[in-house]
Coordinates of C-alpha atoms and ligand atoms in Angstrom, one line a residue:
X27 CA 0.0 0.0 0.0
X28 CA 1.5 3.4 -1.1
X29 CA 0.0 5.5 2.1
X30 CA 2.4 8.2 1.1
X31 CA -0.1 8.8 -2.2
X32 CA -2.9 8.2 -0.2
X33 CA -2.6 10.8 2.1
X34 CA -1.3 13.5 -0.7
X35 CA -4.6 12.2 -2.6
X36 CA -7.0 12.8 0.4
X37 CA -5.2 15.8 3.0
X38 CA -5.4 19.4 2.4
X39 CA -2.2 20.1 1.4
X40 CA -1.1 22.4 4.1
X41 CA 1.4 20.2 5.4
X42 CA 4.9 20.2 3.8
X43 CA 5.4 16.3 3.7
X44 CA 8.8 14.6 4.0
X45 CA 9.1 10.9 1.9
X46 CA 8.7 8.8 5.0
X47 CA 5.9 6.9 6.1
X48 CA 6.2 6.7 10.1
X49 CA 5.0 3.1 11.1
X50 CA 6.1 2.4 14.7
X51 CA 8.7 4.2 17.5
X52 CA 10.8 3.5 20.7
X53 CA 12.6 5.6 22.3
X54 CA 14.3 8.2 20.5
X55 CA 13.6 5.9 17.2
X56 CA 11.3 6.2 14.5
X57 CA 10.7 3.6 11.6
X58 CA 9.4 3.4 8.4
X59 CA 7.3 1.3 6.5
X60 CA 10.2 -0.1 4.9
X61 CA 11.7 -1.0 8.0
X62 CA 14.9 1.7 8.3
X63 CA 14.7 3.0 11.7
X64 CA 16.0 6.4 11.9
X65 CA 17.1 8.4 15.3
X66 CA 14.7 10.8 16.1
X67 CA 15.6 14.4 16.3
X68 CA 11.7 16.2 16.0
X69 CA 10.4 14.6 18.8
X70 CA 6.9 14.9 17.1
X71 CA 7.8 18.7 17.1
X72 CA 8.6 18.7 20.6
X73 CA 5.8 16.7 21.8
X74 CA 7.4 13.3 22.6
X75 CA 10.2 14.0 25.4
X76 CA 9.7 10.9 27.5
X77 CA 10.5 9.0 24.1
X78 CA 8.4 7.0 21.8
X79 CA 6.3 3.9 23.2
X80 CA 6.8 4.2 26.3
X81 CA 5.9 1.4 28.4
X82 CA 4.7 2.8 31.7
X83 CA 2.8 5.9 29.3
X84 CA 1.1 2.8 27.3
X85 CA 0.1 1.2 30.5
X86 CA -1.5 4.6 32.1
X87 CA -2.9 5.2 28.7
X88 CA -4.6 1.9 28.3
X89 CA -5.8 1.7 32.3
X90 CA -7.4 5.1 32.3
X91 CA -9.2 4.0 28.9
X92 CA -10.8 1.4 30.7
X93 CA -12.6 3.2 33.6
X94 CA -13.1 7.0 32.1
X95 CA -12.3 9.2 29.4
X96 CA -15.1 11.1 29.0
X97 CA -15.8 13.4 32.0
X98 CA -16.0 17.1 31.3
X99 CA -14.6 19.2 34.4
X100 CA -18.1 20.2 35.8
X101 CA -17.9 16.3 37.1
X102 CA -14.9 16.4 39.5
X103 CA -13.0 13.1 38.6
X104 CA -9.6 11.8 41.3
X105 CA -7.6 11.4 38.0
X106 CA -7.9 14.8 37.3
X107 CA -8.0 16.2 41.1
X108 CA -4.5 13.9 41.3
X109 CA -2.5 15.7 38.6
X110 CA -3.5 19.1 39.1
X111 CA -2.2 18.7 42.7
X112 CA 1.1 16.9 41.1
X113 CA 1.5 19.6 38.2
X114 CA 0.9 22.6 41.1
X115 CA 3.3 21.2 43.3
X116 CA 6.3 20.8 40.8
X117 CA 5.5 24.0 39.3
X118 CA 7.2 27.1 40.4
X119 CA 5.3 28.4 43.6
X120 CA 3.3 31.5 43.0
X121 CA 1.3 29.5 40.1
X122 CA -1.2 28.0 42.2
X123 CA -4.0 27.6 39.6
X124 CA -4.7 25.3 36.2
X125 CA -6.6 25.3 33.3
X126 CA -6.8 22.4 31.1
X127 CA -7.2 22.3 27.1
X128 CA -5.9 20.8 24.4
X129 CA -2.9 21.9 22.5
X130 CA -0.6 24.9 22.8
X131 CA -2.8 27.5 21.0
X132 CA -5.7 27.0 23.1
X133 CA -3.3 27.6 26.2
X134 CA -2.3 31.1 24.8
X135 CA -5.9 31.8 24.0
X136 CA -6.8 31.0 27.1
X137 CA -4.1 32.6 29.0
X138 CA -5.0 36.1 26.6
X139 CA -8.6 35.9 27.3
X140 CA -7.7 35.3 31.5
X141 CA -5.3 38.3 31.0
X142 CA -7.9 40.9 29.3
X143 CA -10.6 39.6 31.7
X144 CA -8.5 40.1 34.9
X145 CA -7.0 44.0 33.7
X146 CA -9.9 44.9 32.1
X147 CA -7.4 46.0 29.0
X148 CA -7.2 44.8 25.8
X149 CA -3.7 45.7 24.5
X150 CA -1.1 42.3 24.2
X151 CA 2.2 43.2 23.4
X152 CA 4.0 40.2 21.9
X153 CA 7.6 39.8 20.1
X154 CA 8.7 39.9 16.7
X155 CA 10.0 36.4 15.8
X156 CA 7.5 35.0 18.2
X157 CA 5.3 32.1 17.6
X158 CA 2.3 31.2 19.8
X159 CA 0.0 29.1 17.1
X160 CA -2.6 29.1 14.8
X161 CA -5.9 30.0 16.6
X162 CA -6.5 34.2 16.2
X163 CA -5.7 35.2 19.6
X164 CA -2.5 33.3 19.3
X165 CA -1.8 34.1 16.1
X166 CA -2.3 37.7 16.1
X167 CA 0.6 37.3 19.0
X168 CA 2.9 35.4 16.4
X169 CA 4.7 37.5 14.2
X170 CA 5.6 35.7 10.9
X171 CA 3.2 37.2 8.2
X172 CA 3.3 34.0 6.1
X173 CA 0.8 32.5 8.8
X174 CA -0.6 36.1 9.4
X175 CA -1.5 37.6 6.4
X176 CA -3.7 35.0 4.5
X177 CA -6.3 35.3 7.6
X178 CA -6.2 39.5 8.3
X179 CA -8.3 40.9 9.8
X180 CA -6.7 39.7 13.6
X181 CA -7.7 40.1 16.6
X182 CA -7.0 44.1 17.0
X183 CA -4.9 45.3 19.9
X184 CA -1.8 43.4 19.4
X185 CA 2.0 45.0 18.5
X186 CA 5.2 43.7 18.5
X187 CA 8.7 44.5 19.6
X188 CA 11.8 43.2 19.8
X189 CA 13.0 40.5 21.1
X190 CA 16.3 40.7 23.6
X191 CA 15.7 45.2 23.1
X192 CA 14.9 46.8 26.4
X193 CA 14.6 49.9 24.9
X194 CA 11.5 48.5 23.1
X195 CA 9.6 48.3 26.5
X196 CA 7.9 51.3 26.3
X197 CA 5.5 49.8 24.3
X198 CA 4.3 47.7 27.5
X199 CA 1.9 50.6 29.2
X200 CA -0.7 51.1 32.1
X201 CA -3.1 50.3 28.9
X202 CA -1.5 46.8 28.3
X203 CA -2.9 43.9 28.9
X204 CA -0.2 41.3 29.1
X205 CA 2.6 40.8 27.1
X206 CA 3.5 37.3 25.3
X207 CA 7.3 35.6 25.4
X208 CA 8.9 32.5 24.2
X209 CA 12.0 31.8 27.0
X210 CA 13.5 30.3 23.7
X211 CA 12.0 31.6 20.5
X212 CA 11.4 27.8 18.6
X213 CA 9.5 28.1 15.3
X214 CA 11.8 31.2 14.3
X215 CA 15.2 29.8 14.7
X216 CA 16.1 28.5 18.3
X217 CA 16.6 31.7 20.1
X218 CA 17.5 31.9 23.6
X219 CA 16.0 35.0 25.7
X220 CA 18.6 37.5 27.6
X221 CA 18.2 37.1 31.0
X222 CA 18.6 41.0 31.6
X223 CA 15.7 41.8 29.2
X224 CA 13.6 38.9 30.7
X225 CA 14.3 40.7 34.7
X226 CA 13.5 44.4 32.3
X227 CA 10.2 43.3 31.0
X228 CA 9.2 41.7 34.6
X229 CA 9.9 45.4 36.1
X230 CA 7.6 47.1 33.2
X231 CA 5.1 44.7 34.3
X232 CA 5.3 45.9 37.5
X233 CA 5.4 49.4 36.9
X234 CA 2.3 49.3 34.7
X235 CA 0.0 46.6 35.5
X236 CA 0.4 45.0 32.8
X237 CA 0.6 40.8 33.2
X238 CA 3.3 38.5 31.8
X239 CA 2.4 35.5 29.9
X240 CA 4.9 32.9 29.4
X241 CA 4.5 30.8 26.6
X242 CA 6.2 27.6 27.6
X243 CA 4.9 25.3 25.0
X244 CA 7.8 23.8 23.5
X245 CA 10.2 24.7 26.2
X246 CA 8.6 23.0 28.6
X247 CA 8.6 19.8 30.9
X248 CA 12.6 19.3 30.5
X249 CA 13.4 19.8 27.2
X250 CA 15.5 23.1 28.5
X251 CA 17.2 21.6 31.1
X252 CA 14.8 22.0 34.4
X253 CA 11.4 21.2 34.2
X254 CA 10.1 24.2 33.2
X255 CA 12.3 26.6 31.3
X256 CA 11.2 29.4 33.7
X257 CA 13.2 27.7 36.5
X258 CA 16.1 28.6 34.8
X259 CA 15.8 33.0 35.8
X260 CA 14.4 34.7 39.4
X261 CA 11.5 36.1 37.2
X262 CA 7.8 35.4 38.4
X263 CA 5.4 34.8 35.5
X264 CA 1.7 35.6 36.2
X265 CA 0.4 32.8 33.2
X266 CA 2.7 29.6 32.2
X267 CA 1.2 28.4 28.8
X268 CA 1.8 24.7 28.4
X269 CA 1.4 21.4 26.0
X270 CA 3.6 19.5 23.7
X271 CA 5.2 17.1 25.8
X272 CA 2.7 17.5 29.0
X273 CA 0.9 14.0 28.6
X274 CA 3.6 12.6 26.6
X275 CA 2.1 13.1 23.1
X276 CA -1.5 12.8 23.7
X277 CA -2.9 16.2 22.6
X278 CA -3.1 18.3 25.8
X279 CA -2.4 22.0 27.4
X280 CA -2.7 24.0 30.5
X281 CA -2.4 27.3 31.9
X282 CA -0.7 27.6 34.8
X283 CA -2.3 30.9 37.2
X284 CA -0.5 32.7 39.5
X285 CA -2.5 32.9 43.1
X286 CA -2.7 36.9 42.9
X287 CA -5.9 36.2 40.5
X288 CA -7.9 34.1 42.7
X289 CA -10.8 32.4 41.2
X290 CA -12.5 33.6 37.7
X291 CA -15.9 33.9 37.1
X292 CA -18.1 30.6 36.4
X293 CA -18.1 29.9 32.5
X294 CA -16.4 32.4 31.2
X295 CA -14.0 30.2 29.5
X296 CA -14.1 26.5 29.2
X297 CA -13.3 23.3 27.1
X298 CA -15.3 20.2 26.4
X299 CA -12.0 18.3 26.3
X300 CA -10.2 20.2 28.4
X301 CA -8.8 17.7 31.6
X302 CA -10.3 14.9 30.4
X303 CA -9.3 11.6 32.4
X304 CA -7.2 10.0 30.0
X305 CA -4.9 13.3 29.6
X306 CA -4.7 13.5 32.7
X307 CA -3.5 9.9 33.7
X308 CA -1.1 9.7 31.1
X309 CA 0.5 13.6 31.9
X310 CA 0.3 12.5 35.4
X311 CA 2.5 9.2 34.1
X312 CA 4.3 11.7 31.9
X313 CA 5.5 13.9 34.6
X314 CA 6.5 10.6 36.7
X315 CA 8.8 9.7 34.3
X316 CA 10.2 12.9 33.5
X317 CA 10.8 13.3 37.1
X318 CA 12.4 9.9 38.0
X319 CA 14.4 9.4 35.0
X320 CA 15.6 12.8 35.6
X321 CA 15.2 13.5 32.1
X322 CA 15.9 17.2 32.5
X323 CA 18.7 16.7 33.8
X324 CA 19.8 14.2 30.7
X325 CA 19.2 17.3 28.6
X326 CA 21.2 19.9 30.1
X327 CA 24.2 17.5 30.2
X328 CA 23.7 16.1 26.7
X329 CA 22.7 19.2 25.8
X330 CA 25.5 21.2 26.3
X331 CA 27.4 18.1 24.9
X332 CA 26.1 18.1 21.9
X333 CA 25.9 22.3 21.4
X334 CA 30.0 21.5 22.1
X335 CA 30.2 18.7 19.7
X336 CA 28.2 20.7 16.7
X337 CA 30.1 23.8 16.7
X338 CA 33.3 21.6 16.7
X339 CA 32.7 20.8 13.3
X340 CA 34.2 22.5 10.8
X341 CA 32.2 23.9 8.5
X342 CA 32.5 27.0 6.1
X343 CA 28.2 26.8 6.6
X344 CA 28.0 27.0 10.0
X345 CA 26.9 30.2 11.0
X346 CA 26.2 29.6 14.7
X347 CA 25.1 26.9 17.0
X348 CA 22.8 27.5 19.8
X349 CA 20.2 26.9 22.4
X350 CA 19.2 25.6 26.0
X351 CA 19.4 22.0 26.8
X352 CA 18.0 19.6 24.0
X353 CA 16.2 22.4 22.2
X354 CA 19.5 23.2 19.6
X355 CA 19.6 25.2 16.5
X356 CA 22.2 25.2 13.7
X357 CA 22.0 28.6 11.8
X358 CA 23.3 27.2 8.6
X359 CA 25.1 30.4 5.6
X360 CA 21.9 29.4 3.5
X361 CA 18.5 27.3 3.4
X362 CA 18.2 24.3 5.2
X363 CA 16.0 22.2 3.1
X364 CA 18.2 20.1 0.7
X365 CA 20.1 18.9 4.6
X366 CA 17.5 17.8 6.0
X367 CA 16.5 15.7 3.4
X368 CA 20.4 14.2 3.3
X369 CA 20.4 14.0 7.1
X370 CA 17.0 11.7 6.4
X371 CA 19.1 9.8 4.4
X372 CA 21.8 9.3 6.5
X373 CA 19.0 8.0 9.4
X374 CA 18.7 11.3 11.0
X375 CA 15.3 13.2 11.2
X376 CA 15.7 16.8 12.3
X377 CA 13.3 19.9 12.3
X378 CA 13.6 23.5 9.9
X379 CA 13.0 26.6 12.3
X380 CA 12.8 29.6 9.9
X381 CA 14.6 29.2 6.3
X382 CA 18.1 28.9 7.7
X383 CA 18.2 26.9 10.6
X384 CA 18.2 23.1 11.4
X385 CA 16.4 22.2 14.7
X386 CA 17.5 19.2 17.3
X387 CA 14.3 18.9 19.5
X388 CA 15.0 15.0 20.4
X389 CA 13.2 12.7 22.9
X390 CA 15.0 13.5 26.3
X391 CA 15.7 10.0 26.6
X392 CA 18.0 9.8 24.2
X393 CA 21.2 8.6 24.6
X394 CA 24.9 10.0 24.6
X395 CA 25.9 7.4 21.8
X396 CA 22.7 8.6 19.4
X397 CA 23.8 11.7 19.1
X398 CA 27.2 11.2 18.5
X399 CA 26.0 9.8 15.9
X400 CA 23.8 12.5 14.7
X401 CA 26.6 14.7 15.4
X402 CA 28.5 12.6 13.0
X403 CA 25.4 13.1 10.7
X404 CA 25.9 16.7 10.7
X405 CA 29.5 16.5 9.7
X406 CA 28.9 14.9 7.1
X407 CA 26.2 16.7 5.3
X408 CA 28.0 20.1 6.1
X409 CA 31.4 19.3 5.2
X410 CA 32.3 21.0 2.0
X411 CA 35.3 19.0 0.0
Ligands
LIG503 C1 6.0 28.3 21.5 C2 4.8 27.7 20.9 N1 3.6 28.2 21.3 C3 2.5 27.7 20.7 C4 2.5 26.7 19.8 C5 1.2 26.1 19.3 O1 1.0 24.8 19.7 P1 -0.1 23.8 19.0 O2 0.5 23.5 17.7 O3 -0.2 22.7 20.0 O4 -1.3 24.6 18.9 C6 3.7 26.2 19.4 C7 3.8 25.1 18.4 O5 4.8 24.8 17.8 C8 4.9 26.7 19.9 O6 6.1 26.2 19.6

């Protein structure tokens, strides 16, 4: 069976497809339907850090399924009641509040809407570079117009400044609702946030009023080196938007609330999905694993390994490697398509983020001799006879 043809006959086309069919993963390996397993460097875009298949996830998965999955949040339910209590506690201390959806764009919606419903102001100042998803709160926060302009008119109220410029901070005003931050821009080319201009836009917030939302998505639960990628600087954020890897790949998100806002009004905002049994059980499971395999700690040791090991090679290409724990970019001299593909072809699947850069977002258990070898990978495809 060709699914490859099938799926270009019957989906919409907005996907750029690569010319592997996935059939089956462990760990941080993928294989095909022809059987060549390759090493896994996209994580499912970030969404798979506890590693394909894993045993104890299948277990929870597969237990839950058999007592409850559907159980919308006006029916308190233990699963649920458990993991918000486990998520709270290993979550920095002033968030003391959760709301559950489904996938990273529906956190930042949420986390806008719980921001212009708490100030009573409308204004969200986000950054340019910044990606937050596809939904139109979120999307008027992200900045790239190739996802922006096909769907104008936005949600109105939004502007963006720079990234890592404290002098743009004036735009953050007693009028301002929140403002929006990746901790590592992702989508845009693995860009790591200044700590000075993080500690400069918490002090604007506190001047003015205005909240901070940190958007947490794909940093999240390890992948940075701590669990959260917040833990890394002494800055409190007032909403921690999170998914991806929070139930281990099944589709989930939350918005973490700091106590200052107490509770919000009944039904102003709410999901039919949102903290559904099963999510919960297997994030629950999820966060277990992350936590007793000390998986965070895996990636800011191989991490910084590996940043060491990739901007070792020599490379007239290269124009700079960086990042925070197992969330690496290699800014390449030009595009990074035709690499990818030859990376694929050496057993290596890694992610584009912008035009120029190629994007290491592995599982977090992988292992020190896998990414030698993707390091080896690299070397190859970039060395220029
Ligand atoms: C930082 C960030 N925020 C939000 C999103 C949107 O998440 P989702 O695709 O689950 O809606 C993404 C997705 O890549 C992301 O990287």
């Amino acid at each position: 069976m060709d699914w490859i043809a099938i799926e270009d006959q019957y989906s919409t086309g907005v996907y750029a497809k690569r010319s592997i069919s996935i059939s089956h993963g462990s760990g941080a390996t993928l294989t095909d339907n022809e059987g060549k397993t390759y090493i896994d460097c996209t994580a499912g875009i970030g969404t798979a850090n506890i590693g394909h298949a894993n045993p104890r996830w299948v277990k929870a998965l597969a237990e839950q399924a058999a007592k409850v999955v559907s159980c919308p949040e006006m029916f308190p339910n233990q699963q649920r009641a458990q993991y918000m209590q486990e998520l709270i506690t290993a979550a920095p201390q002033n968030l003391t509040e959760v709301f559950f959806c489904n996938s990273g764009t529906e956190a930042i919606e949420g986390a806008i809407k719980f921001a212009r419903a708490a100030s009573g102001h409308s204004e969200i100042v986000a950054a340019k570079r910044g990606f937050h998803g596809r939904t139109m709160g979120a999307l008027s926060a992200t900045w790239n117009k190739k996802y922006r302009e096909p769907f104008e008119p936005l949600v109105p109220g939004y502007s963006h400044i720079t990234y890592n410029d404290i002098s743009g901070l004036e735009a953050i005003t007693e009028s301002s609702a929140a403002i929006i931050l990746e901790l590592v821009q992702g989508e845009s080319g693995v860009y790591p946030i200044d700590p000075a201009f993080l500690q400069a836009v918490r002090e604007k917030c506190d001047q003015t009023g205005a909240y901070l939302i940190i958007d947490e998505v794909q940093t999240g639960f390890g992948r940075t080196g701590k669990l959260f990628a917040t833990q890394h600087y002494p800055v409190k954020t007032d909403f921690l938007c999170l998914a991806k890897s929070i139930a281990g790949g099944f589709p989930m998100g939350a918005i973490l609330i700091d106590e200052k806002f107490g509770k919000f009004s009944p039904s102003i905002h709410g999901s039919t999905f949102g903290g559904n049994p099963l999510a919960c059980a297997v994030a629950s499971e999820t966060l277990k694993i992350i936590q007793e395999e000390k998986l965070a700690e895996n990636a800011a040791t191989l991490g910084q390994e590996f940043m060491q090991a990739l901007a070792a090679i020599d490379s007239p290409l290269i124009r700079e490697v960086r990042g925070q724990g197992l969330m690496v970019g290699v800014e390449l001299k030009q595009k990074v398509a035709p690499y990818l593909k030859q990376l694929t072809d050496l057993g290596v699947l890694a992610l584009p983020a912008g035009m120029t850069v190629l994007r290491f977002l592995p599982p977090l258990v992988i292992t020190r001799e896998q990414l030698q070898k993707v390091v080896e990978a690299v070397r190859t495809v970039l060395t220029v006879e």
